[in-house]
PDB file of C-alpha atoms in Angstrom:
ATOM      1  CA  MET A   1       0.456  16.839 -14.927  1.00 90.00           C
ATOM      2  CA  GLN A   2      -2.246  15.000 -13.035  1.00 96.00           C
ATOM      3  CA  LYS A   3      -2.112  14.794  -9.236  1.00 97.00           C
ATOM      4  CA  ILE A   4      -3.589  11.492  -8.114  1.00 97.00           C
ATOM      5  CA  LEU A   5      -4.360   9.905  -4.742  1.00 96.00           C
ATOM      6  CA  ILE A   6      -4.390   6.091  -4.826  1.00 97.00           C
ATOM      7  CA  ILE A   7      -5.920   4.178  -1.924  1.00 95.00           C
ATOM      8  CA  GLY A   8      -4.838   0.581  -1.350  1.00 93.00           C
ATOM      9  CA  ALA A   9      -1.732   1.012  -3.492  1.00 94.00           C
ATOM     10  CA  ASN A  10       0.099  -1.889  -1.830  1.00 88.00           C
ATOM     11  CA  SER A  11      -1.223  -4.410  -4.348  1.00 89.00           C
ATOM     12  CA  GLY A  12      -3.799  -5.435  -6.893  1.00 94.00           C
ATOM     13  CA  MET A  13      -5.656  -3.082  -9.172  1.00 97.00           C
ATOM     14  CA  ALA A  14      -4.641   0.030  -7.235  1.00 96.00           C
ATOM     15  CA  GLU A  15      -0.963  -0.843  -7.723  1.00 96.00           C
ATOM     16  CA  ALA A  16      -1.592  -1.433 -11.430  1.00 97.00           C
ATOM     17  CA  VAL A  17      -3.319   1.955 -11.708  1.00 97.00           C
ATOM     18  CA  ALA A  18      -0.355   3.596  -9.960  1.00 97.00           C
ATOM     19  CA  ARG A  19       2.034   2.019 -12.476  1.00 97.00           C
ATOM     20  CA  LEU A  20      -0.141   3.151 -15.380  1.00 97.00           C
ATOM     21  CA  TYR A  21      -0.247   6.772 -14.232  1.00 97.00           C
ATOM     22  CA  ALA A  22       3.450   6.785 -13.341  1.00 98.00           C
ATOM     23  CA  GLY A  23       4.182   5.984 -16.971  1.00 97.00           C
ATOM     24  CA  ARG A  24       2.144   9.039 -17.932  1.00 97.00           C
ATOM     25  CA  GLY A  25       4.203  11.318 -15.675  1.00 97.00           C
ATOM     26  CA  ALA A  26       1.565  11.876 -13.000  1.00 98.00           C
ATOM     27  CA  ALA A  27       2.295  12.989  -9.451  1.00 98.00           C
ATOM     28  CA  LEU A  28       1.086  10.246  -7.121  1.00 98.00           C
ATOM     29  CA  HIS A  29       0.336   9.919  -3.429  1.00 97.00           C
ATOM     30  CA  LEU A  30      -0.015   6.301  -2.355  1.00 97.00           C
ATOM     31  CA  LEU A  31      -2.018   5.075   0.611  1.00 96.00           C
ATOM     32  CA  GLY A  32      -1.743   1.613   2.119  1.00 95.00           C
ATOM     33  CA  ARG A  33      -1.081  -0.442   5.226  1.00 93.00           C
ATOM     34  CA  ASN A  34       2.484  -1.616   4.526  1.00 94.00           C
ATOM     35  CA  THR A  35       5.123   1.107   4.816  1.00 94.00           C
ATOM     36  CA  GLU A  36       7.957  -0.956   3.357  1.00 96.00           C
ATOM     37  CA  ARG A  37       5.872  -1.918   0.337  1.00 96.00           C
ATOM     38  CA  LEU A  38       4.751   1.684  -0.185  1.00 96.00           C
ATOM     39  CA  GLU A  39       8.345   2.934  -0.057  1.00 97.00           C
ATOM     40  CA  ALA A  40       9.493   0.328  -2.583  1.00 97.00           C
ATOM     41  CA  LEU A  41       6.563   1.041  -4.882  1.00 97.00           C
ATOM     42  CA  ALA A  42       7.100   4.815  -4.710  1.00 97.00           C
ATOM     43  CA  ALA A  43      10.773   4.374  -5.665  1.00 97.00           C
ATOM     44  CA  ASP A  44       9.813   2.115  -8.573  1.00 97.00           C
ATOM     45  CA  LEU A  45       7.154   4.552  -9.782  1.00 98.00           C
ATOM     46  CA  ARG A  46       9.657   7.405  -9.839  1.00 97.00           C
ATOM     47  CA  LEU A  47      11.914   5.228 -12.028  1.00 97.00           C
ATOM     48  CA  ARG A  48       8.949   4.555 -14.312  1.00 96.00           C
ATOM     49  CA  GLY A  49       8.366   8.272 -14.875  1.00 97.00           C
ATOM     50  CA  ALA A  50       6.148   9.533 -12.060  1.00 98.00           C
ATOM     51  CA  ALA A  51       6.696  13.247 -11.558  1.00 97.00           C
ATOM     52  CA  GLN A  52       6.369  12.585  -7.833  1.00 96.00           C
ATOM     53  CA  ALA A  53       5.525   9.541  -5.719  1.00 97.00           C
ATOM     54  CA  SER A  54       4.875  10.073  -2.024  1.00 96.00           C
ATOM     55  CA  HIS A  55       3.052   7.842   0.412  1.00 95.00           C
ATOM     56  CA  SER A  56       1.253   7.642   3.749  1.00 94.00           C
ATOM     57  CA  LEU A  57       0.198   4.818   5.987  1.00 93.00           C
ATOM     58  CA  PHE A  58      -3.585   4.368   5.801  1.00 93.00           C
ATOM     59  CA  ASP A  59      -6.117   2.075   7.420  1.00 90.00           C
ATOM     60  CA  ALA A  60      -9.584   2.548   5.935  1.00 88.00           C
ATOM     61  CA  ASN A  61     -11.145   1.397   9.209  1.00 91.00           C
ATOM     62  CA  ASP A  62      -9.556   4.286  11.144  1.00 89.00           C
ATOM     63  CA  TYR A  63     -12.249   6.846  10.308  1.00 89.00           C
ATOM     64  CA  ALA A  64     -10.866   9.498  12.658  1.00 89.00           C
ATOM     65  CA  HIS A  65      -7.675   9.574  10.595  1.00 89.00           C
ATOM     66  CA  HIS A  66      -9.252  10.024   7.127  1.00 91.00           C
ATOM     67  CA  ALA A  67      -9.317  13.835   7.071  1.00 91.00           C
ATOM     68  CA  SER A  68      -5.685  14.196   8.140  1.00 92.00           C
ATOM     69  CA  VAL A  69      -4.541  11.658   5.530  1.00 90.00           C
ATOM     70  CA  LEU A  70      -6.402  13.566   2.822  1.00 90.00           C
ATOM     71  CA  ASP A  71      -4.937  16.879   4.027  1.00 92.00           C
ATOM     72  CA  ASP A  72      -1.453  15.320   3.923  1.00 90.00           C
ATOM     73  CA  ALA A  73      -1.966  14.153   0.333  1.00 92.00           C
ATOM     74  CA  VAL A  74      -3.230  17.568  -0.787  1.00 92.00           C
ATOM     75  CA  HIS A  75      -0.244  19.230   0.878  1.00 92.00           C
ATOM     76  CA  LYS A  76       2.339  16.833  -0.631  1.00 92.00           C
ATOM     77  CA  LEU A  77       0.917  17.137  -4.146  1.00 92.00           C
ATOM     78  CA  SER A  78      -0.119  20.808  -3.914  1.00 91.00           C
ATOM     79  CA  GLY A  79      -3.687  19.794  -4.694  1.00 91.00           C
ATOM     80  CA  LEU A  80      -5.473  16.785  -6.168  1.00 90.00           C
ATOM     81  CA  ASP A  81      -7.094  16.051  -9.502  1.00 89.00           C
ATOM     82  CA  VAL A  82      -8.234  12.474  -8.921  1.00 75.00           C
TER      83      VAL A  82
END
């Protein structure tokens, strides 16, 4: 099972990638700026076959927060592959 971190998962290509990997049974951690959208997407991805779908609020412009967001993802997925 792959453990994947997806940045910008709220929409567009990142959301499409999340859906693709969910169908393959991957464990996913989603990052984005819209909590409600992330929660809805995570629930949908679990229905589509994701082994796990967690999420965190993320603003790419908040550089001081990057390390803690990455640590959170690694902790929730017990490591990362991609």
